[in-house]
Coordinates of C-alpha atoms and ligand atoms in Angstrom, one line a residue:
X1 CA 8.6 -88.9 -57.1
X2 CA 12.1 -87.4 -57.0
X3 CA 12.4 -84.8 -54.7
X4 CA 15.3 -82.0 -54.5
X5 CA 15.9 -82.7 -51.0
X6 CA 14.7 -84.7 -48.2
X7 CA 14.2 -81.8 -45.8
X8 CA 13.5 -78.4 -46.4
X9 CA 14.0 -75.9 -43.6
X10 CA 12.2 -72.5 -43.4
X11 CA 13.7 -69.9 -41.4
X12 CA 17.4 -70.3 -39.9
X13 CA 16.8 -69.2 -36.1
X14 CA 17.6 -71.1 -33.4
X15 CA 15.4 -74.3 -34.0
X16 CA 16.1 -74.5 -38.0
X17 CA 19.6 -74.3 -37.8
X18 CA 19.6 -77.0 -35.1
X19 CA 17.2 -79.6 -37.4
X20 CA 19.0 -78.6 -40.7
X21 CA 22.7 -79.5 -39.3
X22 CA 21.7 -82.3 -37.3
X23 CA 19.5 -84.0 -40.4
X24 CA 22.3 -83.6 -42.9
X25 CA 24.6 -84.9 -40.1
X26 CA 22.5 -88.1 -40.4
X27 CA 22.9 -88.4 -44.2
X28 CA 20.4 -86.4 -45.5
X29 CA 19.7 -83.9 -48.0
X30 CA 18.7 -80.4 -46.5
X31 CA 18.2 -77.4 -47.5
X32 CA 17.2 -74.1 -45.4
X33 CA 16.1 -70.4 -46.5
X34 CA 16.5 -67.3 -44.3
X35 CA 15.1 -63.8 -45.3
X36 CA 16.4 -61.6 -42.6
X37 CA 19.4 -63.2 -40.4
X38 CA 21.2 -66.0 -39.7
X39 CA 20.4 -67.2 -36.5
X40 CA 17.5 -65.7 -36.0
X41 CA 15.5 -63.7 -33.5
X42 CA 18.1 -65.3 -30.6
X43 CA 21.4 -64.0 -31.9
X44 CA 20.6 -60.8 -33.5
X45 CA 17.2 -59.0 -31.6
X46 CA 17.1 -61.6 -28.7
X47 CA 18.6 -63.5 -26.0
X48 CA 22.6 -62.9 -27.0
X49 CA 22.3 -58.8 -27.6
X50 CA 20.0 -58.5 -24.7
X51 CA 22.5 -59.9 -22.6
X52 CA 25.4 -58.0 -23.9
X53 CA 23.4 -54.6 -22.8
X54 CA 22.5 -56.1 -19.7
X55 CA 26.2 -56.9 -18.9
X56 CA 26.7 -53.0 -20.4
X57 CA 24.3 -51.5 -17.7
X58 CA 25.4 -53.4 -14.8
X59 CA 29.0 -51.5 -15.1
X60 CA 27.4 -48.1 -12.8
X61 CA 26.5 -49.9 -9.9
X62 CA 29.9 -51.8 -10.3
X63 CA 32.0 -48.5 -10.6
X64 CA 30.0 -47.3 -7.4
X65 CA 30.7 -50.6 -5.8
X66 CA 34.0 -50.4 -6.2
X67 CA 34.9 -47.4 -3.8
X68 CA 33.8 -49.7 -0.7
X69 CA 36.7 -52.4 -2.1
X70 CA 39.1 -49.4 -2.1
X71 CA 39.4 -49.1 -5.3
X72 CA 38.7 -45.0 -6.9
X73 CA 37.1 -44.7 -10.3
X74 CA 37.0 -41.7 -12.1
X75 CA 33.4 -40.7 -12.9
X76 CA 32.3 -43.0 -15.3
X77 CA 30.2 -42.0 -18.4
X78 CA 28.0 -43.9 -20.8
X79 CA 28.7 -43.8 -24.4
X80 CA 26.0 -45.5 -26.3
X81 CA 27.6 -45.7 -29.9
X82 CA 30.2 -48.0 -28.6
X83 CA 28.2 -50.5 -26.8
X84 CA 25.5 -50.3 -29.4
X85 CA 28.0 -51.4 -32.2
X86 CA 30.1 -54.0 -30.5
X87 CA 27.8 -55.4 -29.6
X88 CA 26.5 -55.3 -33.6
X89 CA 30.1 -56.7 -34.3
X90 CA 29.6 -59.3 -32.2
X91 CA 26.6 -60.3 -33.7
X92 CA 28.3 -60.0 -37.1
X93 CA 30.6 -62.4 -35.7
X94 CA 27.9 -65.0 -35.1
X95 CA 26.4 -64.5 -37.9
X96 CA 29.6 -65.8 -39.8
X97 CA 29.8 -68.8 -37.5
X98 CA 26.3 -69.9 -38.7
X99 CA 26.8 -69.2 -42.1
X100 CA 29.9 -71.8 -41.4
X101 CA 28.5 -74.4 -39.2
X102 CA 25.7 -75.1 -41.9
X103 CA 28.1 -75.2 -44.7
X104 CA 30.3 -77.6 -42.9
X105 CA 27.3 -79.7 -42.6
X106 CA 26.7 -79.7 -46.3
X107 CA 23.3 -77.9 -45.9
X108 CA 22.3 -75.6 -48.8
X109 CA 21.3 -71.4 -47.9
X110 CA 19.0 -69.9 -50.1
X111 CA 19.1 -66.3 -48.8
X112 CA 15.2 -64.8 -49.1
X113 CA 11.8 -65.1 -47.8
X114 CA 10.5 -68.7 -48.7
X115 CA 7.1 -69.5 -49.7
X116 CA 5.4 -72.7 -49.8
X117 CA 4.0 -72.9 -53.4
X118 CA 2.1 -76.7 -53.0
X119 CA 2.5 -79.0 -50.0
X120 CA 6.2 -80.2 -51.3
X121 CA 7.3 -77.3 -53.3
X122 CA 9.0 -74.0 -51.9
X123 CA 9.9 -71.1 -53.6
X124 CA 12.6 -68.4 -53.2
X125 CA 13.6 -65.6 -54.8
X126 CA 12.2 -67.2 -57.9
X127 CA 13.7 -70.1 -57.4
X128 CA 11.6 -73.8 -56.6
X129 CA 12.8 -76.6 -54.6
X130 CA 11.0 -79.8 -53.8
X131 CA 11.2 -81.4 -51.1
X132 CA 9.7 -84.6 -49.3
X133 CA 9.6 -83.3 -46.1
X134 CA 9.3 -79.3 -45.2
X135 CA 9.8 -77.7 -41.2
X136 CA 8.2 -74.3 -40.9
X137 CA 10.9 -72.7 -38.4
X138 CA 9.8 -69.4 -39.0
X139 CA 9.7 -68.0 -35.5
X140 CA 7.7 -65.1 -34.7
X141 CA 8.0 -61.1 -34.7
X142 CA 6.6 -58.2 -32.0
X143 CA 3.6 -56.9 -32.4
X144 CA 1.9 -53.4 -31.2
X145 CA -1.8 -53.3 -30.6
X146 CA -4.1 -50.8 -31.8
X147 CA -4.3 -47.1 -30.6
X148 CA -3.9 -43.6 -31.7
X149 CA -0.2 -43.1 -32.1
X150 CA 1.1 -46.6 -31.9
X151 CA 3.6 -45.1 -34.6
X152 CA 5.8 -43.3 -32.2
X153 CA 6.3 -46.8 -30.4
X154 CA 9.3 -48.6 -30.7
X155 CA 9.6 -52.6 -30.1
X156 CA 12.5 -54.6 -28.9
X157 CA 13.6 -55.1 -32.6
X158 CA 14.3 -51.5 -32.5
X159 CA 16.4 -50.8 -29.1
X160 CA 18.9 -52.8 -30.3
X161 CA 19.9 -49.9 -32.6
X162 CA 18.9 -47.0 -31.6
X163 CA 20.5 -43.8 -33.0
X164 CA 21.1 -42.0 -29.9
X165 CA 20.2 -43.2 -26.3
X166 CA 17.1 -41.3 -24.7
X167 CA 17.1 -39.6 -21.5
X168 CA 13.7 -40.9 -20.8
X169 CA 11.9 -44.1 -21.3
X170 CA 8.6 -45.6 -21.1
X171 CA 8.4 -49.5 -21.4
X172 CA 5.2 -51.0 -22.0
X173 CA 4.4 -54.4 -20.9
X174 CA 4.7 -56.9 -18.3
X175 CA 6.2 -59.9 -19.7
X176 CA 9.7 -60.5 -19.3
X177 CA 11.3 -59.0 -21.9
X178 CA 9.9 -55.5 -20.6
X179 CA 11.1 -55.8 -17.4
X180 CA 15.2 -56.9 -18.8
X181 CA 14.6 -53.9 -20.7
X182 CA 13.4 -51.8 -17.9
X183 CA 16.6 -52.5 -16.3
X184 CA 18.7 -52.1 -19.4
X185 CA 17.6 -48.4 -19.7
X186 CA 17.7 -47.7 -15.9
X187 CA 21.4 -49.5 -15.7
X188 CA 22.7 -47.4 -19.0
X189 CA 21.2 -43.6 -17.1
X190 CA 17.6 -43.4 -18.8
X191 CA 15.2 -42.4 -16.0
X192 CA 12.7 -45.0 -16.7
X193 CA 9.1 -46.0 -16.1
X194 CA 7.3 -49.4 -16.3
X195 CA 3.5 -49.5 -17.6
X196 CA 1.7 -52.5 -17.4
X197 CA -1.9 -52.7 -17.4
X198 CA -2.2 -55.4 -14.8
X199 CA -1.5 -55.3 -11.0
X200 CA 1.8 -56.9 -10.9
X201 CA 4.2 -57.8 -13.8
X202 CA 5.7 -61.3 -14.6
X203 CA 2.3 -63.2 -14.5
X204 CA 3.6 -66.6 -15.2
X205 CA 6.5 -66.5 -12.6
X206 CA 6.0 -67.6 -8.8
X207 CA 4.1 -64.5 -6.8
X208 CA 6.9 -64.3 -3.9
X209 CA 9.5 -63.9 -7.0
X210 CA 7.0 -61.2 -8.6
X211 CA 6.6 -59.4 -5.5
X212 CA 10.3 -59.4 -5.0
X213 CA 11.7 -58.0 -8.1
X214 CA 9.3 -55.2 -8.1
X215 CA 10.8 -54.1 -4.6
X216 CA 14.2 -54.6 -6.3
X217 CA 13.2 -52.6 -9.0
X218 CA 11.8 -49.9 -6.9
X219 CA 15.2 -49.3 -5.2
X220 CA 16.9 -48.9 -8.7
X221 CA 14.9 -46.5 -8.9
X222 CA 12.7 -47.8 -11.5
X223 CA 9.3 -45.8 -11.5
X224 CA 6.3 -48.9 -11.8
X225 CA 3.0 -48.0 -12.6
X226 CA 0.5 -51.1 -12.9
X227 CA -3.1 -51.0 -13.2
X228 CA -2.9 -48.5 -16.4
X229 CA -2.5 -48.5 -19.9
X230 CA -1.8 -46.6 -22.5
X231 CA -4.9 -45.1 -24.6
X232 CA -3.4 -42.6 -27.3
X233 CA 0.1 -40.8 -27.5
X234 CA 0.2 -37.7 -28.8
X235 CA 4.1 -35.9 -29.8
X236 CA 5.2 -32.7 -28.4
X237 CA 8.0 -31.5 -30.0
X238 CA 10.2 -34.1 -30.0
X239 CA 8.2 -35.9 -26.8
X240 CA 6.2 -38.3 -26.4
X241 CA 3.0 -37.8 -24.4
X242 CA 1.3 -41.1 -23.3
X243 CA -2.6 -40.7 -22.4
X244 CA -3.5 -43.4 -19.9
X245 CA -6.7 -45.1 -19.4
X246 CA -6.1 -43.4 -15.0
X247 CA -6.5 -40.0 -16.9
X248 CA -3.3 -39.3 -16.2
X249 CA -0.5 -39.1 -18.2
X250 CA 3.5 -39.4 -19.0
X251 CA 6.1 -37.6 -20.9
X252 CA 8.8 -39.3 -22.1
X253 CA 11.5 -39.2 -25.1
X254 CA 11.4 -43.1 -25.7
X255 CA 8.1 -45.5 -25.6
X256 CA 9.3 -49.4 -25.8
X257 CA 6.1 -51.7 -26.5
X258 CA 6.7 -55.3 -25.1
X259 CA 3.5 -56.4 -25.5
X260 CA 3.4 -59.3 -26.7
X261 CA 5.0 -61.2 -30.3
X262 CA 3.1 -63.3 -33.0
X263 CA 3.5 -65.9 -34.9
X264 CA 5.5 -65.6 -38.3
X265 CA 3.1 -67.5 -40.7
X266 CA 2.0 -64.5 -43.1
X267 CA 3.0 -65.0 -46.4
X268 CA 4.5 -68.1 -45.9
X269 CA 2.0 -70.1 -48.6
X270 CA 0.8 -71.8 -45.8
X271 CA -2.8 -72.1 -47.0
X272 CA -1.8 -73.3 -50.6
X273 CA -0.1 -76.6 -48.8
X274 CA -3.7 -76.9 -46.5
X275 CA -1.6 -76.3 -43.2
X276 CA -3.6 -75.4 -40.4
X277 CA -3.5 -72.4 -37.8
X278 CA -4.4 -71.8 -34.5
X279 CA -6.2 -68.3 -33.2
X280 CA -3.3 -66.3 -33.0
X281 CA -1.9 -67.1 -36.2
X282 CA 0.4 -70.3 -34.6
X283 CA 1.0 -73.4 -36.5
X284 CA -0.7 -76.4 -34.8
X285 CA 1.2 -79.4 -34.4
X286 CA 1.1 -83.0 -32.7
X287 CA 3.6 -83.9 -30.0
X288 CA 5.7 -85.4 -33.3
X289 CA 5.9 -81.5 -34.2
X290 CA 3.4 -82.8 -37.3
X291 CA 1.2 -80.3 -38.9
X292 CA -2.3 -81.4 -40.4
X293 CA -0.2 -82.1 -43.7
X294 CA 2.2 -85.2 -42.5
X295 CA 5.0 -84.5 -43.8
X296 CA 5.0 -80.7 -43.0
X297 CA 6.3 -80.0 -39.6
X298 CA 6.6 -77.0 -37.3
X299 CA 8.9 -76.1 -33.6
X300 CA 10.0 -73.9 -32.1
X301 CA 7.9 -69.7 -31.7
X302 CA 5.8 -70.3 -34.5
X303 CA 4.1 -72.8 -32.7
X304 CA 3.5 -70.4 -29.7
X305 CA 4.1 -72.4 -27.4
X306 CA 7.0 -72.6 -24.8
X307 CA 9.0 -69.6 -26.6
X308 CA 12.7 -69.7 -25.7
X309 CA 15.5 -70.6 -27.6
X310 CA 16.9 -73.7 -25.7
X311 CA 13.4 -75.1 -26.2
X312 CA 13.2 -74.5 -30.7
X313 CA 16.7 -76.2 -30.3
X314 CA 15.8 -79.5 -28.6
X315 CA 12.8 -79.4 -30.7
X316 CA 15.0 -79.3 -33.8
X317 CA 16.8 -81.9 -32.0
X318 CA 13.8 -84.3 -32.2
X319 CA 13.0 -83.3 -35.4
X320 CA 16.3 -84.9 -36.8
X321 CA 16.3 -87.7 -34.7
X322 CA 12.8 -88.8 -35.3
X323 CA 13.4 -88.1 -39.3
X324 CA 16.5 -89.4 -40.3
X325 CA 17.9 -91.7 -37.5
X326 CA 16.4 -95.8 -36.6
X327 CA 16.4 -94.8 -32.9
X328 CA 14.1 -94.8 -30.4
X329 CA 11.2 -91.6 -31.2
X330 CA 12.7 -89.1 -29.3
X331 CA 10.1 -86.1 -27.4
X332 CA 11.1 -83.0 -25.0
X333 CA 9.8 -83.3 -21.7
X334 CA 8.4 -79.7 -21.2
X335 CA 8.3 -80.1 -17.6
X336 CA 11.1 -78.8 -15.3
X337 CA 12.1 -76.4 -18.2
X338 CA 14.4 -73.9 -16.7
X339 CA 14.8 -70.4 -17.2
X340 CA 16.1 -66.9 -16.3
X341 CA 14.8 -63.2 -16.4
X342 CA 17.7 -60.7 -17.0
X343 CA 16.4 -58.5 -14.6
X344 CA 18.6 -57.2 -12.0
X345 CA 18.6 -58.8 -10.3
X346 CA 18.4 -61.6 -12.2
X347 CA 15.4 -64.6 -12.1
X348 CA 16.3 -68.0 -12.2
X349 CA 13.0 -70.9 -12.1
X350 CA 12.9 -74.1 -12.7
X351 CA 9.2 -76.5 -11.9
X352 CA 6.3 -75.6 -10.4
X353 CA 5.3 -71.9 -9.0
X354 CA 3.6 -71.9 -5.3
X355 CA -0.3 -71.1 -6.9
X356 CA 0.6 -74.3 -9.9
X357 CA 2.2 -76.3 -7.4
X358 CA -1.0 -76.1 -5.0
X359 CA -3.3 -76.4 -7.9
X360 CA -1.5 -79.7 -8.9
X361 CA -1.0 -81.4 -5.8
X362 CA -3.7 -79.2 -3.3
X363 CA -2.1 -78.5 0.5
X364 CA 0.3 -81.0 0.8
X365 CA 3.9 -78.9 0.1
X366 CA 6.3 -77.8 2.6
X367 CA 7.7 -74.3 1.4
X368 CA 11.2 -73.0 2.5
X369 CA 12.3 -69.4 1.5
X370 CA 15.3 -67.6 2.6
X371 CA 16.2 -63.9 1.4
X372 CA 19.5 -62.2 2.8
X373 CA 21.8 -59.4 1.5
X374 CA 24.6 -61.1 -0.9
X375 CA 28.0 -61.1 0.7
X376 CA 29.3 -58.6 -1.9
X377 CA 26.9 -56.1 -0.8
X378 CA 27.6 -56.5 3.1
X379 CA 30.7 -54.2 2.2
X380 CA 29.2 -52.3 -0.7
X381 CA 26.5 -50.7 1.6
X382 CA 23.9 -52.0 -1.9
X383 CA 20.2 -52.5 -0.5
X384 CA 19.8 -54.9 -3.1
X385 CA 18.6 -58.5 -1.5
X386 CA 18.7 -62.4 -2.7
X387 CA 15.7 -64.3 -2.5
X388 CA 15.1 -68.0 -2.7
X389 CA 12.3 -70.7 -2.6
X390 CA 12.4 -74.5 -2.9
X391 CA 9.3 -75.9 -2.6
X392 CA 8.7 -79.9 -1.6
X393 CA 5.9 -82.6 -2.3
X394 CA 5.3 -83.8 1.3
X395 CA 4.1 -87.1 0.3
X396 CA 7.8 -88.6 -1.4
X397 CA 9.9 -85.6 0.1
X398 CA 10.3 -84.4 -3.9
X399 CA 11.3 -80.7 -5.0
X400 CA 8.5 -79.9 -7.4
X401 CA 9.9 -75.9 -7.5
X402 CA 12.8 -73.3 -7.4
X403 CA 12.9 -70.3 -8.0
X404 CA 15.5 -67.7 -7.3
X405 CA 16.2 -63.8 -7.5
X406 CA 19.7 -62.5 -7.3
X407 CA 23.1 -62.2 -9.1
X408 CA 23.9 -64.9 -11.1
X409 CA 20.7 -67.0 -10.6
X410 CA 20.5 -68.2 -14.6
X411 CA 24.3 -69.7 -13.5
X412 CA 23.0 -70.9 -10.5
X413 CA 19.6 -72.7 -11.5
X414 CA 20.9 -74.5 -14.2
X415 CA 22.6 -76.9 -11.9
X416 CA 19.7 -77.3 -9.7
X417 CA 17.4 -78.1 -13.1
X418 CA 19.7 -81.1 -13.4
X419 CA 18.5 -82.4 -9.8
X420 CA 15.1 -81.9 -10.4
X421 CA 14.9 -83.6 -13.7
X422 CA 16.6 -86.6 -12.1
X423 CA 13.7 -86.2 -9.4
X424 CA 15.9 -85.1 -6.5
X425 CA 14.6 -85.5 -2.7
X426 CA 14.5 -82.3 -0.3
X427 CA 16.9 -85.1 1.7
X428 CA 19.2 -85.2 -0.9
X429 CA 19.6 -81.5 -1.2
X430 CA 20.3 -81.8 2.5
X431 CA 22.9 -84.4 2.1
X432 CA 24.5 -82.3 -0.3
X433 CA 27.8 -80.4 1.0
X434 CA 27.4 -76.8 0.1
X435 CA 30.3 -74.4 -1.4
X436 CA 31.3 -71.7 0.5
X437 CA 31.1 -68.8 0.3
X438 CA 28.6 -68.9 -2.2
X439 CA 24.6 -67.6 -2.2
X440 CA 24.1 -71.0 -4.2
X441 CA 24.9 -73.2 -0.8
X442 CA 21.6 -71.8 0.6
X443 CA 19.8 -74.3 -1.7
X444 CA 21.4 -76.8 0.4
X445 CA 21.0 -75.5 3.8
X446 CA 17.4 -74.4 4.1
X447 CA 16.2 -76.2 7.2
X448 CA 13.2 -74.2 8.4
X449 CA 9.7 -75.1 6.8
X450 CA 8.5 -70.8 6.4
X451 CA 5.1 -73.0 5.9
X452 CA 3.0 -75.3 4.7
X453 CA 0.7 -75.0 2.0
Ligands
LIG501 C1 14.1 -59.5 -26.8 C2 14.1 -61.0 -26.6 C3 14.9 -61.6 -25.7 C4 14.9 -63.0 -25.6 N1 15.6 -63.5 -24.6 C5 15.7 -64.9 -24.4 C6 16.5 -65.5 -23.4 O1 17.1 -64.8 -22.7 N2 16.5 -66.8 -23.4 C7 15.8 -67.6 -24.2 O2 15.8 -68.8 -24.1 N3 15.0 -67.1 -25.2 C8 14.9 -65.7 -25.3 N4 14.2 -65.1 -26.3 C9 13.3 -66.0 -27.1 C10 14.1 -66.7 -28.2 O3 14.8 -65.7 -29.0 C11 13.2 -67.5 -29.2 O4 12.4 -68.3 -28.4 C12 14.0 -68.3 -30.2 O5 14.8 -67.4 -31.0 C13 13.0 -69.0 -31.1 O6 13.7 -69.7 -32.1 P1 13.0 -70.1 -33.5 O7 13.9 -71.0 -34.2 O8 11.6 -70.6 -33.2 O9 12.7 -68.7 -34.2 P2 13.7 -67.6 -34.6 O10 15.0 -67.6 -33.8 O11 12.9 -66.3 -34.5 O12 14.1 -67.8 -36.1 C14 13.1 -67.7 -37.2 C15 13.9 -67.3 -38.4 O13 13.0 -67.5 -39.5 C16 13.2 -66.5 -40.5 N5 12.0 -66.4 -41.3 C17 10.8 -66.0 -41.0 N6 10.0 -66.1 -42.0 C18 10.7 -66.6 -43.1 C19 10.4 -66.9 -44.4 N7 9.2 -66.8 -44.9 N8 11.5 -67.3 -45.2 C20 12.7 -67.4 -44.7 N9 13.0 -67.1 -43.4 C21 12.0 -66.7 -42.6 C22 13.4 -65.3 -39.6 O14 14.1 -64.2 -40.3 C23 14.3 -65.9 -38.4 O15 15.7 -65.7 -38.7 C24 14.1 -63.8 -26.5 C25 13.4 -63.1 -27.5 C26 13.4 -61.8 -27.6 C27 12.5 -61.1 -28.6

């Protein structure tokens, strides 16, 4: 059978864009449909706008910095608008380059919300395409449970453009993206709380780090309430009162729900090609990224797995190399995956947390830790601390873990994920000569076991 394309691509976020161009790089014919924006959940509600505000409410402490450096800044004030649409023209921007990379590739855009009709036949906006081979890249969207008044919630979607900026704000969850938002609203002047209904946010992150940001946040005066959550909200003129399961309650102007995101797989025809789905709605795939139907395929949040944008893009990676190229079947370790939390300050990790790392090896580690007030700050008069942890296999000498909290930790763990995936030695951190003055050359100097585990 003839087929209108080799590859057909659903959804043009991070890990579609990345198989589409890198397939019809390799000679074939692709084609991939987008219903909402180019680039997906990173460029336009994620990762890159998130980071933009963050960078936007850093400025106060900077301007109050400042003073100690000699420098004398006239009171600074906050004017939403402007950061809220640069930042949209920035996007903008993006969204242009990806509109051009994938033309310069030669891959076909069919604008709209695609549907599978059969196992190779798509259709969008009334129009059908076959194709031999079909990636569902459809990433996945926030979700707000249940309760009386859950339609006076916003989710992260939402703060990105926000008519005017509230003077108080409730965030709801305890995953990252609540805490980056947390300190988003607190940096830009909202006085801001943080629910979560468990004892401590960050559940996946290494406890020491956990414990750390949430005395962090507690000095940027970030009101935390754990242990709660929210049962009903009721308005009051314009307000927003939260009922919580404690019987007590909060009044806010602004309730952000970070609770949690699903799958995108509704209405994708996805049971008219026989593709099967996992509890929460995910596509379930091999390690090849195959679905149950062999020639349909699925990476990167719609798989709900690891969900972070790095990740969709090396899976797209694999995708076109294992597709259209004779060499060796590429897979993505998913080990030593680093990562940051926006928070401020900021979390980098990379490998094993303390409890995992004790769990997969039992009590043979040697843990080092370090925390000290960043140089900046020894003039500045900030409270605000650096933290650090390395943790070491005992038995070869290996760093199985770091994690970091601090300014510019993302920067600063990057380089570190390099030595870890190529299996670095705690002796070869050692023997590595540090740069100084920098936070970073702690990772090199940290000499006293604070104990075994
Ligand atoms: C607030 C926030 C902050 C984040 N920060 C970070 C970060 O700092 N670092 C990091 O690594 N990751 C971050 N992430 C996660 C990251 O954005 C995702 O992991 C990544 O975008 C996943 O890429 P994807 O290709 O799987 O899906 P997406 O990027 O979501 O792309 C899916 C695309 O498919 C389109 N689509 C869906 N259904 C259809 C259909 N039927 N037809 C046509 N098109 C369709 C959607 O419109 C979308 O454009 C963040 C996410 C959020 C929400």
């Amino acid at each position: 059978m003839q087929f209108d394309y080799d590859l057909y691509v659903i959804g043009a976020g991070s890990g579609g864009v990345r198989a589409a161009r890198m397939s019809a790089g390799h000679g074939a014919r692709v084609a991939i449909a987008e219903s909402t924006y180019l680039g997906g959940t990173c460029v336009n509600v994620g990762c890159v706008p998130k980071k933009l505000f963050v960078y936007g409410s850093h400025f106060h402490e900077d301007f109050d910095d400042a003073s100690a450096y000699g420098w004398t800044v006239a009171p600074a004030q906050f004017d939403w608008p402007t950061l809220r649409d640069n930042k949209s023209v920035e996007i903008q921007r993006l969204n242009g380059i990806y509109e051009n990379m994938l033309n310069a590739a030669g891959v076909d855009l069919h604008l709209g919300h695609a549907q599978l009709v059969d196992p190779h036949t798509i259709t969008v906006e009334g129009n059908q395409y076959t194709a031999e081979r079909i990636l569902i890249a459809t990433g996945g969207w926030p979700v707000v449970p249940e309760f009386p008044g859950n339609e006076h919630v916003i989710t992260s979607n939402d703060a990105f453009h926000l008519p005017t900026f509230p003077n108080e704000v409730t965030v709801v969850g305890g995953g990252y993206i609540a805490v980056e938002f947390a300190g988003i609203f607190s940096g830009l002047g909202a006085q801001t709380t943080l629910l979560y209904r468990g004892p401590l946010f960050l559940r996946n992150f290494d406890d020491s780090v956990r414990e750390f940001v949430k005395e962090e946040l507690i000095k940027k005066n970030i009101e935390l309430r754990f242990n709660t959550n929210v049962e009903s909200i009721e308005m009051i003129a314009n307000r927003r009162r939260l009922h919580l399961t404690d019987a007590t309650h909060v009044d806010t102007d602004l309730v952000l729900y970070a609770t949690g995101r699903k799958p995108n797989t509704q209405n994708l025809g996805l049971d008219a090609a026989g593709v099967q789905l996992g509890s929460n709605g995910e596509v379930l795939v091999n390690a090849s990224y195959q679905t149950n139907i062999e020639h349909i395929y699925a990476i990167g949040d719609v798989t709900d797995r690891i969900q972070l944008t790095p990740v969709a893009i090396e899976e797209g990676m694999c995708i076109a190399n294992n597709l259209f190229t004779d060499r060796p079947h590429k897979r993505l370790s998913y080990d030593n995956i680093p990562t940051a939390v926006f928070c401020q300050p900021n979390i980098g990790t990379v490998g094993l947390t303390e409890a995992q790392a004790i769990e997969r090896h039992g009590g043979d580690l040697a843990i080092y830790e370090s925390q000290f007030r960043p140089m900046k700050h020894t003039m500045s008069g900030r409270e605000e601390r650096t933290f650090m942890k390395m943790i070491v296999r005992k038995t070869d000498d290996v760093v199985i873990g770091v994690h970091m909290v601090g300014p510019d930790a993302g920067e600063i763990l990057q380089g570190i994920a390099v030595a870890m995936v190529a299996g670095a030695t705690k002796s070869q951190f050692d023997a590595t000569v540090g740069i100084h003055p920098t936070a970073a050359e702690e990772f090199v100097t940290l000499r006293e076991i604070s104990r075994r585990a």
